[in-house]
PDB file of N, CA, C and O in Angstrom:
ATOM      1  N   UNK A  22      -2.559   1.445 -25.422  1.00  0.00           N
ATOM      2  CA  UNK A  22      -1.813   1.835 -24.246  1.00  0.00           C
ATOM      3  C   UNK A  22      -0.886   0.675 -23.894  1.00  0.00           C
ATOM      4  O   UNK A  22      -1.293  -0.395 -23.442  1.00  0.00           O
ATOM      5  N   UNK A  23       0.336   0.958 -24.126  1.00  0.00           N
ATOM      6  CA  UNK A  23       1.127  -0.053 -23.412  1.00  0.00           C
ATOM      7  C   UNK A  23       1.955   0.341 -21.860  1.00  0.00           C
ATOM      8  O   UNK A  23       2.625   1.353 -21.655  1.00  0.00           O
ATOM      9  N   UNK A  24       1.721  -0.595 -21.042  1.00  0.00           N
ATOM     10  CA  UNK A  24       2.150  -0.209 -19.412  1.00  0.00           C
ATOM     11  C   UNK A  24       3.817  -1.340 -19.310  1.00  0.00           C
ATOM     12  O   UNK A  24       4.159  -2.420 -19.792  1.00  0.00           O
ATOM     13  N   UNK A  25       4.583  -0.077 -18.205  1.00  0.00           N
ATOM     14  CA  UNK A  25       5.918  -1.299 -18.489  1.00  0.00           C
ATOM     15  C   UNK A  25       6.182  -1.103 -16.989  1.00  0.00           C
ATOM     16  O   UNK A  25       5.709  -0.127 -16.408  1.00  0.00           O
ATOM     17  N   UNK A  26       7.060  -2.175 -16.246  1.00  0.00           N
ATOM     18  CA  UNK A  26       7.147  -2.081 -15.012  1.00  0.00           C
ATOM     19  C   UNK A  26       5.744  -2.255 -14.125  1.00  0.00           C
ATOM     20  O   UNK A  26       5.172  -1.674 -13.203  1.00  0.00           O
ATOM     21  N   UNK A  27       5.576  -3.251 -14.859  1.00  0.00           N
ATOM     22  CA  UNK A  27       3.673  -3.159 -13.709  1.00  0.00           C
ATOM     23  C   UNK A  27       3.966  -3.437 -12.632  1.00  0.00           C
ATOM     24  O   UNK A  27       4.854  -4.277 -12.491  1.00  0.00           O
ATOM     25  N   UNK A  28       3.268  -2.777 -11.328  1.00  0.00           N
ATOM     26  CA  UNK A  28       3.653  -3.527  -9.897  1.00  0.00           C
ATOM     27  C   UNK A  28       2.076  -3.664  -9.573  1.00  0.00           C
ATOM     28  O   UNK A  28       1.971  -4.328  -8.543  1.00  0.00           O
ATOM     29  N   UNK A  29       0.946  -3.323 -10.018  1.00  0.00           N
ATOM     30  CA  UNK A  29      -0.150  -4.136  -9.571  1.00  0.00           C
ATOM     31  C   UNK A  29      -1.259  -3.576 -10.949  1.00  0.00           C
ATOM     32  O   UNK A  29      -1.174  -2.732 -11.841  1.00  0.00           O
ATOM     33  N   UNK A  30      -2.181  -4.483 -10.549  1.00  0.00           N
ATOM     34  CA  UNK A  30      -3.429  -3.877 -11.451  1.00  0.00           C
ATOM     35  C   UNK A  30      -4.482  -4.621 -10.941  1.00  0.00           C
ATOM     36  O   UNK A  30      -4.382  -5.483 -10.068  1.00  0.00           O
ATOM     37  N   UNK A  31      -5.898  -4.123 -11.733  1.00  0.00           N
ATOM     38  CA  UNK A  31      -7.569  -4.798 -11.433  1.00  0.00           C
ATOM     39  C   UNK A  31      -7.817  -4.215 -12.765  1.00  0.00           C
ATOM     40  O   UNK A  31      -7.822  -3.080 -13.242  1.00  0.00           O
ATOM     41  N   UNK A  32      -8.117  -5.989 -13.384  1.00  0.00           N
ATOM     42  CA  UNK A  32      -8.955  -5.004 -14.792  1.00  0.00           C
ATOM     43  C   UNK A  32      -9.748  -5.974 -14.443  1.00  0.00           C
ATOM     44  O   UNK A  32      -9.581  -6.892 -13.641  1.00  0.00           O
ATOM     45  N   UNK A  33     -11.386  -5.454 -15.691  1.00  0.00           N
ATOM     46  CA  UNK A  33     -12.309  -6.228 -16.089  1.00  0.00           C
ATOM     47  C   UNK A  33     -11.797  -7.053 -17.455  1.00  0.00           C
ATOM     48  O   UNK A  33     -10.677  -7.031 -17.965  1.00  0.00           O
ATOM     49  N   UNK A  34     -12.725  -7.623 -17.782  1.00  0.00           N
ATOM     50  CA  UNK A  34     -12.361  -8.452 -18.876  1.00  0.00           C
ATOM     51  C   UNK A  34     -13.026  -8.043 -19.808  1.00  0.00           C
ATOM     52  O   UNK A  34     -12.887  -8.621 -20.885  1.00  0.00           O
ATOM     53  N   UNK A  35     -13.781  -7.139 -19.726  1.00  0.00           N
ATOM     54  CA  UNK A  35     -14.259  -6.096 -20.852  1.00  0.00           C
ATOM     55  C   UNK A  35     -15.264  -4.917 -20.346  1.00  0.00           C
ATOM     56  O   UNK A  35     -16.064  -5.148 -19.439  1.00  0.00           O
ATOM     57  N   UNK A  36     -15.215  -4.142 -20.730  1.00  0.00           N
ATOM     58  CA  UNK A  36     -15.253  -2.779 -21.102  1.00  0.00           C
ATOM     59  C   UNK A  36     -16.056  -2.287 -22.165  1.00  0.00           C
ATOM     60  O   UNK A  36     -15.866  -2.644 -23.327  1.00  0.00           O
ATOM     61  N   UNK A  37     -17.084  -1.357 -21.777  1.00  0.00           N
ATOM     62  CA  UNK A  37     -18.209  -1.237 -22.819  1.00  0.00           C
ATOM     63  C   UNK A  37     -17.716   0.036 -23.358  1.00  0.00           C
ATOM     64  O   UNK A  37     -17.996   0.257 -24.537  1.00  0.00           O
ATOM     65  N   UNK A  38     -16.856   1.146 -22.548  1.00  0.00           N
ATOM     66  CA  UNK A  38     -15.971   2.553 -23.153  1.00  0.00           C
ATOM     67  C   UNK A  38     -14.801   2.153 -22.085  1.00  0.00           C
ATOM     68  O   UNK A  38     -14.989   1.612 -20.995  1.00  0.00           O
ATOM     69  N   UNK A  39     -13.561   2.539 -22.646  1.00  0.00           N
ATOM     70  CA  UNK A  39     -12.351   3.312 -21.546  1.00  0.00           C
ATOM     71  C   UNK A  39     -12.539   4.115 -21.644  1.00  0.00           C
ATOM     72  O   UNK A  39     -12.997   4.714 -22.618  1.00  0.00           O
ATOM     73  N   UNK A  40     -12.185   4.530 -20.416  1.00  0.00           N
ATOM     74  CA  UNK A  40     -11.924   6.142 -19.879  1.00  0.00           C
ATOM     75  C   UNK A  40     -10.793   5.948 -19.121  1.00  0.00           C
ATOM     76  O   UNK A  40     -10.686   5.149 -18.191  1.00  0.00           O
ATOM     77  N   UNK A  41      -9.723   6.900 -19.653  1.00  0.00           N
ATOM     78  CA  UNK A  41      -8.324   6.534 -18.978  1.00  0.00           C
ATOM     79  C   UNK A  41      -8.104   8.124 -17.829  1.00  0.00           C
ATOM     80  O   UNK A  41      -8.543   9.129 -18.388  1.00  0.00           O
ATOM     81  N   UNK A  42      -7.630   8.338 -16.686  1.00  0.00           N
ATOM     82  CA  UNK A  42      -6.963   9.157 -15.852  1.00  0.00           C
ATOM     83  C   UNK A  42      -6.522   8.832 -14.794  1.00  0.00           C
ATOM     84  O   UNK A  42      -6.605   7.766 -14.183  1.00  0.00           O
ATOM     85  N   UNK A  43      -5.817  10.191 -14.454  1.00  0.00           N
ATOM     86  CA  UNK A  43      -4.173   9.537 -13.640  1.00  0.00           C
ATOM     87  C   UNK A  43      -5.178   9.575 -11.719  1.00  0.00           C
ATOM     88  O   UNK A  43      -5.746  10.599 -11.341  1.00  0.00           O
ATOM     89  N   UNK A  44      -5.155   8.629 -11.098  1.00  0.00           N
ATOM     90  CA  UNK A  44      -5.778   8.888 -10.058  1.00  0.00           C
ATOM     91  C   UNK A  44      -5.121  10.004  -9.094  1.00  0.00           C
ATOM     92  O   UNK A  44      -4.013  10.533  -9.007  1.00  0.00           O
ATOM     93  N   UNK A  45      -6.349  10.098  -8.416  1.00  0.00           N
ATOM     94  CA  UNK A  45      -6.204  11.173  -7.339  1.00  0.00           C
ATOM     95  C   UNK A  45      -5.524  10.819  -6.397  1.00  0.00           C
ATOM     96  O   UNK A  45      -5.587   9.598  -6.260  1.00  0.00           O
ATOM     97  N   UNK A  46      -4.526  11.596  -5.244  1.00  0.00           N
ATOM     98  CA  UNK A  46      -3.926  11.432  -4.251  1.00  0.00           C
ATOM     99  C   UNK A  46      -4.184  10.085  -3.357  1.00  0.00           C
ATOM    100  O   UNK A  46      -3.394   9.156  -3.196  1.00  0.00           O
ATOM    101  N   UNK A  47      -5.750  10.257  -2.717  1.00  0.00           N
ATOM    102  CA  UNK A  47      -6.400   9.033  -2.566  1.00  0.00           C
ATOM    103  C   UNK A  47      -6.728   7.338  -2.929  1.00  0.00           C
ATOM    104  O   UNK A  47      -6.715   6.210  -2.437  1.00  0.00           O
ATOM    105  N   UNK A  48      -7.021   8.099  -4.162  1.00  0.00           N
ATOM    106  CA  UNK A  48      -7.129   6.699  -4.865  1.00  0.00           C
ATOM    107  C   UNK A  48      -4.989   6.128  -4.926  1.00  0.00           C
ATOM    108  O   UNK A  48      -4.558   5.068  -4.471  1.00  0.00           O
ATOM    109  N   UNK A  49      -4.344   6.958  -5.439  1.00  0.00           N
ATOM    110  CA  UNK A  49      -3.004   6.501  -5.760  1.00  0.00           C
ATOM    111  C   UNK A  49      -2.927   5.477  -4.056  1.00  0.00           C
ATOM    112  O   UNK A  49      -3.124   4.278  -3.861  1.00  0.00           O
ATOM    113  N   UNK A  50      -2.647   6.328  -3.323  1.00  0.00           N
ATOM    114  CA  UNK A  50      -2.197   5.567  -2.005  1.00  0.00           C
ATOM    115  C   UNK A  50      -3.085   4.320  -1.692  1.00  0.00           C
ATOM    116  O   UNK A  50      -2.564   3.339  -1.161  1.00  0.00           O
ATOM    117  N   UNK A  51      -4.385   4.332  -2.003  1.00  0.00           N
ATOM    118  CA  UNK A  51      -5.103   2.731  -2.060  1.00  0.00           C
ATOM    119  C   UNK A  51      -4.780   2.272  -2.918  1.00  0.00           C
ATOM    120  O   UNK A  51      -4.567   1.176  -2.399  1.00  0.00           O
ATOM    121  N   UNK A  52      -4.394   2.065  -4.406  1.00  0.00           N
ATOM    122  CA  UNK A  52      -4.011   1.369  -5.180  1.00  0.00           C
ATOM    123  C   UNK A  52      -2.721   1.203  -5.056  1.00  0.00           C
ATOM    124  O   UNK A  52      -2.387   0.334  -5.861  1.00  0.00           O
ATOM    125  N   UNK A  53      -1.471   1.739  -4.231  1.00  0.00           N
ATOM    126  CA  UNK A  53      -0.272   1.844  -3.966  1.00  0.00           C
ATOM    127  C   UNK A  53      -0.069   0.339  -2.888  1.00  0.00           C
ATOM    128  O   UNK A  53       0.756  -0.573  -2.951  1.00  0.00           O
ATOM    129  N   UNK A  54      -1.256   0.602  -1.898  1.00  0.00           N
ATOM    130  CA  UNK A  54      -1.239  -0.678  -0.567  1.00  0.00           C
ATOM    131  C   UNK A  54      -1.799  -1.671  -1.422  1.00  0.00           C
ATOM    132  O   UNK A  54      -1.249  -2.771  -1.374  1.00  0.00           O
ATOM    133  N   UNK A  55      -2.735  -1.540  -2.169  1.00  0.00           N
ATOM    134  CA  UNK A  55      -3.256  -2.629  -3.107  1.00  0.00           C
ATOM    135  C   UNK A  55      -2.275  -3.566  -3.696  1.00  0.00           C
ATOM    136  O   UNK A  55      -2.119  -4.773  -3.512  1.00  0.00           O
ATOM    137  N   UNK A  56      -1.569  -2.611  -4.546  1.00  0.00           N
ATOM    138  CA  UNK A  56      -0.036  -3.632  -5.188  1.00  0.00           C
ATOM    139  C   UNK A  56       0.665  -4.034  -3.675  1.00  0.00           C
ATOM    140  O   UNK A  56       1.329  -5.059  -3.830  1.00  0.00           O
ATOM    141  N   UNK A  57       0.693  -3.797  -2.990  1.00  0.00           N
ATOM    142  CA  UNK A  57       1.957  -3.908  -2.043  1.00  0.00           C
ATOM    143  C   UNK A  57       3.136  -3.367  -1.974  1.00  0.00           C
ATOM    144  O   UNK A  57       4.145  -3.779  -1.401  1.00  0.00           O
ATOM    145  N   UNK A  58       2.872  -1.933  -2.903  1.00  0.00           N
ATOM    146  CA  UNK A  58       4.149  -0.624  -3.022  1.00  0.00           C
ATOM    147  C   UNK A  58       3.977   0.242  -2.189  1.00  0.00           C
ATOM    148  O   UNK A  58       2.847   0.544  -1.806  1.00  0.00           O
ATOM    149  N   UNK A  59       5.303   0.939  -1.647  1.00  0.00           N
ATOM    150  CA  UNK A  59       5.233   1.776  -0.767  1.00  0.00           C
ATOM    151  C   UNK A  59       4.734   3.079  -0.770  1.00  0.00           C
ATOM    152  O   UNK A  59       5.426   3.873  -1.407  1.00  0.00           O
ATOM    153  N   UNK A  60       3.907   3.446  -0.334  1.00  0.00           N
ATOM    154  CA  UNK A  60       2.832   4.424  -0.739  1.00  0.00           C
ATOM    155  C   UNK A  60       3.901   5.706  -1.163  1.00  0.00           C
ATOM    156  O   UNK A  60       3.722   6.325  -2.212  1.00  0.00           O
ATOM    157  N   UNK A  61       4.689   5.933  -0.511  1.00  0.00           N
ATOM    158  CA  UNK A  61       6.066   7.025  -0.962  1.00  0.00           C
ATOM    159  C   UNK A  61       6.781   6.920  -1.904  1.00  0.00           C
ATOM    160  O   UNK A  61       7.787   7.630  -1.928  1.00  0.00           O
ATOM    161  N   UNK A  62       6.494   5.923  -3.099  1.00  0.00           N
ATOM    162  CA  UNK A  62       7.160   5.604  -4.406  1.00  0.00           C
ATOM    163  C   UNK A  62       6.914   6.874  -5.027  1.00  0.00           C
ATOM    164  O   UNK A  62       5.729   7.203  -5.090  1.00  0.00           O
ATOM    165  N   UNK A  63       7.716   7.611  -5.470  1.00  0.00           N
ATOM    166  CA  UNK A  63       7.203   8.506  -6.460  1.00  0.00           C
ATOM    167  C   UNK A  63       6.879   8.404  -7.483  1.00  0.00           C
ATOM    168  O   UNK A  63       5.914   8.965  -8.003  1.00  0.00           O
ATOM    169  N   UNK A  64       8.152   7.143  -8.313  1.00  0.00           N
ATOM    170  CA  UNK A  64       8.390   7.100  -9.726  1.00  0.00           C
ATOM    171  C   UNK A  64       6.885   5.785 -10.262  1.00  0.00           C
ATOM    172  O   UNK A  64       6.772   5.303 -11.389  1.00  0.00           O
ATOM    173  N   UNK A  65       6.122   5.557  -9.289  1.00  0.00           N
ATOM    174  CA  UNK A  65       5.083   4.407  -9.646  1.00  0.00           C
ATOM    175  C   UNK A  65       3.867   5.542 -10.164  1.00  0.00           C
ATOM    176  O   UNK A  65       3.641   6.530  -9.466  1.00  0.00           O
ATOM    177  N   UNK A  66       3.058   5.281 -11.544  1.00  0.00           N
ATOM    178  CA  UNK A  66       2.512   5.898 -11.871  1.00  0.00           C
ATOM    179  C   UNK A  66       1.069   5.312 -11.532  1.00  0.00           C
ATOM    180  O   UNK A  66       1.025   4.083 -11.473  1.00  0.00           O
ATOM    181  N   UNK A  67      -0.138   6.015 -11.298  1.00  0.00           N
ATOM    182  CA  UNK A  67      -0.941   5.026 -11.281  1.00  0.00           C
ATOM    183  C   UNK A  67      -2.291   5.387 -11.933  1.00  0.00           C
ATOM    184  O   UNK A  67      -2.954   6.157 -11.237  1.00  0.00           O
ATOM    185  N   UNK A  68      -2.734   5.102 -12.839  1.00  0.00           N
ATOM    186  CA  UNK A  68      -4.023   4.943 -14.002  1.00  0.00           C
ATOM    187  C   UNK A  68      -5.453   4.544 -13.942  1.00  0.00           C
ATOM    188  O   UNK A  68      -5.780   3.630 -14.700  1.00  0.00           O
ATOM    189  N   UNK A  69      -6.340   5.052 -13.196  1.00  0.00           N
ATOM    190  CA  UNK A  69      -7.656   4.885 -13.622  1.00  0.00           C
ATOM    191  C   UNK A  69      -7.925   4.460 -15.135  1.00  0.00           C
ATOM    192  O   UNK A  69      -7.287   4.972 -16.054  1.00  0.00           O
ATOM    193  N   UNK A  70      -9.083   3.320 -15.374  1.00  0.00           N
ATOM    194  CA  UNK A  70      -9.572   2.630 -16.717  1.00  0.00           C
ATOM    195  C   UNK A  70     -10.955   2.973 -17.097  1.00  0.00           C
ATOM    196  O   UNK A  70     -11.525   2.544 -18.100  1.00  0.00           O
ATOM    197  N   UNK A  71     -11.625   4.062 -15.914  1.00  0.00           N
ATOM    198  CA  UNK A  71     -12.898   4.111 -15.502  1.00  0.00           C
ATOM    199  C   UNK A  71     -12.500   5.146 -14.472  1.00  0.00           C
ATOM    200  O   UNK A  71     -11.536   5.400 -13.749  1.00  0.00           O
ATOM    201  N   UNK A  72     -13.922   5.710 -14.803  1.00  0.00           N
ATOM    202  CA  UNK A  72     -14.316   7.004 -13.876  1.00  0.00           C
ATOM    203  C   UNK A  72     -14.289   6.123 -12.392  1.00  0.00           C
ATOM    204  O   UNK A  72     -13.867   6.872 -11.511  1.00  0.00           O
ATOM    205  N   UNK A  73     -14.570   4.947 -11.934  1.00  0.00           N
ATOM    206  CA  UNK A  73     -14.981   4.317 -10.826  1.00  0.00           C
ATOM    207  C   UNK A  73     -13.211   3.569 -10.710  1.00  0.00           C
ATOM    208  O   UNK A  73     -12.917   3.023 -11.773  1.00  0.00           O
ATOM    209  N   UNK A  74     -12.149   3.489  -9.696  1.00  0.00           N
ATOM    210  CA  UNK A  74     -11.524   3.051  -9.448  1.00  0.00           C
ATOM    211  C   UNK A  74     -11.714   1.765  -9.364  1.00  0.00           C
ATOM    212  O   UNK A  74     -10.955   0.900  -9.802  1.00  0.00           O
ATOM    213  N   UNK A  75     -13.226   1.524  -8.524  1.00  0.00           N
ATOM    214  CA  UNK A  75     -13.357  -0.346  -8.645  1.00  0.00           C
ATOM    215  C   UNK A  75     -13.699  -0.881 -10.224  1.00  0.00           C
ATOM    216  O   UNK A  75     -13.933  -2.060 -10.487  1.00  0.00           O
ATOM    217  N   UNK A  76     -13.685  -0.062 -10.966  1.00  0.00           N
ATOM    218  CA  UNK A  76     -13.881  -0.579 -12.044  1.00  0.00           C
ATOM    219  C   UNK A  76     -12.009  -1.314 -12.945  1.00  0.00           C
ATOM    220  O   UNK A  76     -12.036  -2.268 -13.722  1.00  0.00           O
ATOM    221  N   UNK A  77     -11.044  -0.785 -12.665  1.00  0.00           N
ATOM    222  CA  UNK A  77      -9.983  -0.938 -12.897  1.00  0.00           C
ATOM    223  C   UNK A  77      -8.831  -0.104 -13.125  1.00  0.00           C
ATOM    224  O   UNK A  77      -8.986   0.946 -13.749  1.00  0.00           O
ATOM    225  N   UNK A  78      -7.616  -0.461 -12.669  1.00  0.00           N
ATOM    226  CA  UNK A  78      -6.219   0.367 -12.652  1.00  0.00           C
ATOM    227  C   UNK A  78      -5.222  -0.224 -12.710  1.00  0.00           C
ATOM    228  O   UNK A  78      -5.106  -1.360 -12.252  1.00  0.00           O
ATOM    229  N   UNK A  79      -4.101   0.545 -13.401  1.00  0.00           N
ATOM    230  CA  UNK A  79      -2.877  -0.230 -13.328  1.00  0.00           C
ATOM    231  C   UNK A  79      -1.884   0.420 -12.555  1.00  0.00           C
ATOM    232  O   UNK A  79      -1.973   1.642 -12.669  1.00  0.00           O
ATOM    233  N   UNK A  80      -1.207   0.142 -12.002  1.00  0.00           N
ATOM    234  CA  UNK A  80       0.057   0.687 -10.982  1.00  0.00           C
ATOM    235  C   UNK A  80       1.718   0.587 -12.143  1.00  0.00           C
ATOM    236  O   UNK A  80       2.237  -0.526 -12.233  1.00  0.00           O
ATOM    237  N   UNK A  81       2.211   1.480 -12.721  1.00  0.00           N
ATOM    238  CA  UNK A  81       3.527   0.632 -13.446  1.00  0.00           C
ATOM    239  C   UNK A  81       4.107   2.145 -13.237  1.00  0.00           C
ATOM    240  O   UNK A  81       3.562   3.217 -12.974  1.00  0.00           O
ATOM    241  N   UNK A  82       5.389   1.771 -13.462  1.00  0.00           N
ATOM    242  CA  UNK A  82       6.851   2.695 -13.844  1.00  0.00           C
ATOM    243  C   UNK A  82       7.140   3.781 -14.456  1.00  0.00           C
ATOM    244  O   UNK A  82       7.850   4.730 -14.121  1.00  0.00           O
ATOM    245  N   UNK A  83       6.130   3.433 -16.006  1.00  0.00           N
ATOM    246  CA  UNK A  83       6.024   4.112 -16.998  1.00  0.00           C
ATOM    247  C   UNK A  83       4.476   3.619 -18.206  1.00  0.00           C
ATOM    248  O   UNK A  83       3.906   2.582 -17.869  1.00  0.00           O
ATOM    249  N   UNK A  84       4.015   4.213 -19.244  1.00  0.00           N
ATOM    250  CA  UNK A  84       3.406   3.688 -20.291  1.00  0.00           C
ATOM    251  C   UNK A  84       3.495   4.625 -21.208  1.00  0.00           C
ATOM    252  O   UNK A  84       4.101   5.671 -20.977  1.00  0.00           O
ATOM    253  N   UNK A  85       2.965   4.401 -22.254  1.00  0.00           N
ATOM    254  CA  UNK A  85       2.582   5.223 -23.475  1.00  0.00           C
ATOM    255  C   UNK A  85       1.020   4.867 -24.104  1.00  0.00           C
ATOM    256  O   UNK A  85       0.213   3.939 -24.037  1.00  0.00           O
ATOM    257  N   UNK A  86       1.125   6.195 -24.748  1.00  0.00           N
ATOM    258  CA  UNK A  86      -0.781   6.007 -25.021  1.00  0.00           C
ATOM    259  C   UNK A  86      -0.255   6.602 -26.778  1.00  0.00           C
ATOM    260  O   UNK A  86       0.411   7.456 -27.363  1.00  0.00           O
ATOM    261  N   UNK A  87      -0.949   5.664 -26.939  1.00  0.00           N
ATOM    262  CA  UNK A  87      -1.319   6.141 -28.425  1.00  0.00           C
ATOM    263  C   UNK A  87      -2.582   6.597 -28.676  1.00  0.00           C
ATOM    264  O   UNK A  87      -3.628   6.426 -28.049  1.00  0.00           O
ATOM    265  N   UNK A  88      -2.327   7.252 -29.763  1.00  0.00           N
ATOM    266  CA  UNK A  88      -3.624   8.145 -29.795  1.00  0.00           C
ATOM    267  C   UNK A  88      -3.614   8.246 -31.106  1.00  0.00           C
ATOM    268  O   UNK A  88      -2.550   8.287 -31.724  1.00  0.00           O
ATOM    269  N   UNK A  89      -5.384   8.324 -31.998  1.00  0.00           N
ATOM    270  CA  UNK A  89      -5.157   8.452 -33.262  1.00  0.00           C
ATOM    271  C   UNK A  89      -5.132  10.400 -33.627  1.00  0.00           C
ATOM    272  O   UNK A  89      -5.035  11.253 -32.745  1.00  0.00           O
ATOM    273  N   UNK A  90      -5.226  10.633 -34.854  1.00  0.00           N
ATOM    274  CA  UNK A  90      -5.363  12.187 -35.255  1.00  0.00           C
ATOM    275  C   UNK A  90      -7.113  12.115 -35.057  1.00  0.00           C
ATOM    276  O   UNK A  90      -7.968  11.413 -35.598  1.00  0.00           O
ATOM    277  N   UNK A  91      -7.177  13.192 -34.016  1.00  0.00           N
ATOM    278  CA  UNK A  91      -8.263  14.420 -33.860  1.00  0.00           C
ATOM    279  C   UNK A  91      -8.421  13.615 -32.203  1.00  0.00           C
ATOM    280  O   UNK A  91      -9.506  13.783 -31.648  1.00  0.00           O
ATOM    281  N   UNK A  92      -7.495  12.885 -31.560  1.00  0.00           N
ATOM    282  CA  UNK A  92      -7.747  12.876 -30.317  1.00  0.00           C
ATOM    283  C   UNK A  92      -7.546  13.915 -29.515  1.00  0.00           C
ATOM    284  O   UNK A  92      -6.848  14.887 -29.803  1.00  0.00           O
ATOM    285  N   UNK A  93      -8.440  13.666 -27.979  1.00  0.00           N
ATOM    286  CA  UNK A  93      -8.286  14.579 -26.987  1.00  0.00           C
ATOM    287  C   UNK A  93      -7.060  15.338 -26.355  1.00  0.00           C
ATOM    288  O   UNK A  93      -6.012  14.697 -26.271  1.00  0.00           O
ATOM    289  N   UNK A  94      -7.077  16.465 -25.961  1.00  0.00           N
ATOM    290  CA  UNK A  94      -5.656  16.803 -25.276  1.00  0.00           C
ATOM    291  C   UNK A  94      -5.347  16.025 -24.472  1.00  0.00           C
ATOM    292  O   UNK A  94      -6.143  15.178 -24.068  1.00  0.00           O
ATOM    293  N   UNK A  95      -4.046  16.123 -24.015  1.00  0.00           N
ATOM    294  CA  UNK A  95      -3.588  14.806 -23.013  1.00  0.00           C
ATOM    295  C   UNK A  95      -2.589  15.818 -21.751  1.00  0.00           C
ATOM    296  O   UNK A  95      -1.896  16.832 -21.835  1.00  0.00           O
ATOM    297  N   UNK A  96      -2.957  14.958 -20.715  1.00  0.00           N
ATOM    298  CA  UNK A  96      -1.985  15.734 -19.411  1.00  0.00           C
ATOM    299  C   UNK A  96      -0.850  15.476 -19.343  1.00  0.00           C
ATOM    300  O   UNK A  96      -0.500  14.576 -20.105  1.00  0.00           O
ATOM    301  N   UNK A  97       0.199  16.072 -18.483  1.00  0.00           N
ATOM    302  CA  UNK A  97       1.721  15.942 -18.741  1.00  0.00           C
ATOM    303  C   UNK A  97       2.236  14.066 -18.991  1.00  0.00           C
ATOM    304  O   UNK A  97       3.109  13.524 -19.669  1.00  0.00           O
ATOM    305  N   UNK A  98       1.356  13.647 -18.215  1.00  0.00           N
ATOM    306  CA  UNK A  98       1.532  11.650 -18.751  1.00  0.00           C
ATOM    307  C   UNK A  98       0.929  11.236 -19.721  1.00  0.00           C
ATOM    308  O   UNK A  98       0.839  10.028 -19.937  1.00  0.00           O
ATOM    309  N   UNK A  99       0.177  12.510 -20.817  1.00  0.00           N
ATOM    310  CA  UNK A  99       0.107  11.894 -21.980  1.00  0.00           C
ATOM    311  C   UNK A  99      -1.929  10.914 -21.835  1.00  0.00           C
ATOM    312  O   UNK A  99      -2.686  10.368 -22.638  1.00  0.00           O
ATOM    313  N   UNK A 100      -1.949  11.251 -20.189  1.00  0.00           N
ATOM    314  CA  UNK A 100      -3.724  10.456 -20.568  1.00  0.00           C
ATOM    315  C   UNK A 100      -4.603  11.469 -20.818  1.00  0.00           C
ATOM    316  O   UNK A 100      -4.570  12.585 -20.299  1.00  0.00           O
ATOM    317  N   UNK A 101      -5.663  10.931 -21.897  1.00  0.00           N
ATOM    318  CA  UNK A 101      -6.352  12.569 -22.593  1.00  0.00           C
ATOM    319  C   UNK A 101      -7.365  12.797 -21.411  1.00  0.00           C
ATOM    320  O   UNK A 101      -7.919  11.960 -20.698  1.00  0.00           O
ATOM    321  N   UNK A 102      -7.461  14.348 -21.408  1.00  0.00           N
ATOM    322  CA  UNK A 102      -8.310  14.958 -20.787  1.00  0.00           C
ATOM    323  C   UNK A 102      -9.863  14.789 -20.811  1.00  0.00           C
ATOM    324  O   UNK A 102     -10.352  15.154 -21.880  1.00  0.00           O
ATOM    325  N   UNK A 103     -10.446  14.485 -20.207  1.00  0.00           N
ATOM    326  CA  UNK A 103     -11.851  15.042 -20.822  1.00  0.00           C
ATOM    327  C   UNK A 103     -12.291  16.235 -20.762  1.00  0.00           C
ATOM    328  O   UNK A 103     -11.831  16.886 -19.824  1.00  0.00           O
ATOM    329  N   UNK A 104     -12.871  16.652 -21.294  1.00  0.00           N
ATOM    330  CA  UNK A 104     -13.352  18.120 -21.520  1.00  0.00           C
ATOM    331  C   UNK A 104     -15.029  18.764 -21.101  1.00  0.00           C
ATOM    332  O   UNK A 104     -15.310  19.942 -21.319  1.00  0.00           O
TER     333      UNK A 104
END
């Protein structure tokens, strides 16, 4: 996964699985005051790393996810679904 335009993040320094999705309304607007972006940004995307928000997220512009062959479906931003 590469992220471009970062305006905030919280990672761990490791990770026993990722689990990547796009946060919820909620979570976006706390991680929005978190960076110090205006919660009314539209174009700021923002990424759960973990089912648990305190576990880590990134706030950016844009990213891309790579994915190998026989990965999960992915939502209109491309983070795979779980099923």
């Amino acid at each position: 996964m590469l992220f471009f335009g970062v305006l905030g993040m919280k990672l761990k320094s490791v990770y026993s699985s990722l689990t990547l999705s796009s946060a919820s309304e909620i979570e976006r607007r706390r991680i929005l005051r978190f960076s110090g972006v205006d919660e009314r940004a539209g174009r700021v995307r923002t990424v759960l790393l973990s089912a648990d928000p305190e576990e880590g997220f990134v706030a950016c512009l844009s990213f891309v996810v790579r994915t190998h062959h026989g990965g999960e479906p992915a939502d209109p931003w491309e983070i795979p679904n779980s099923a």
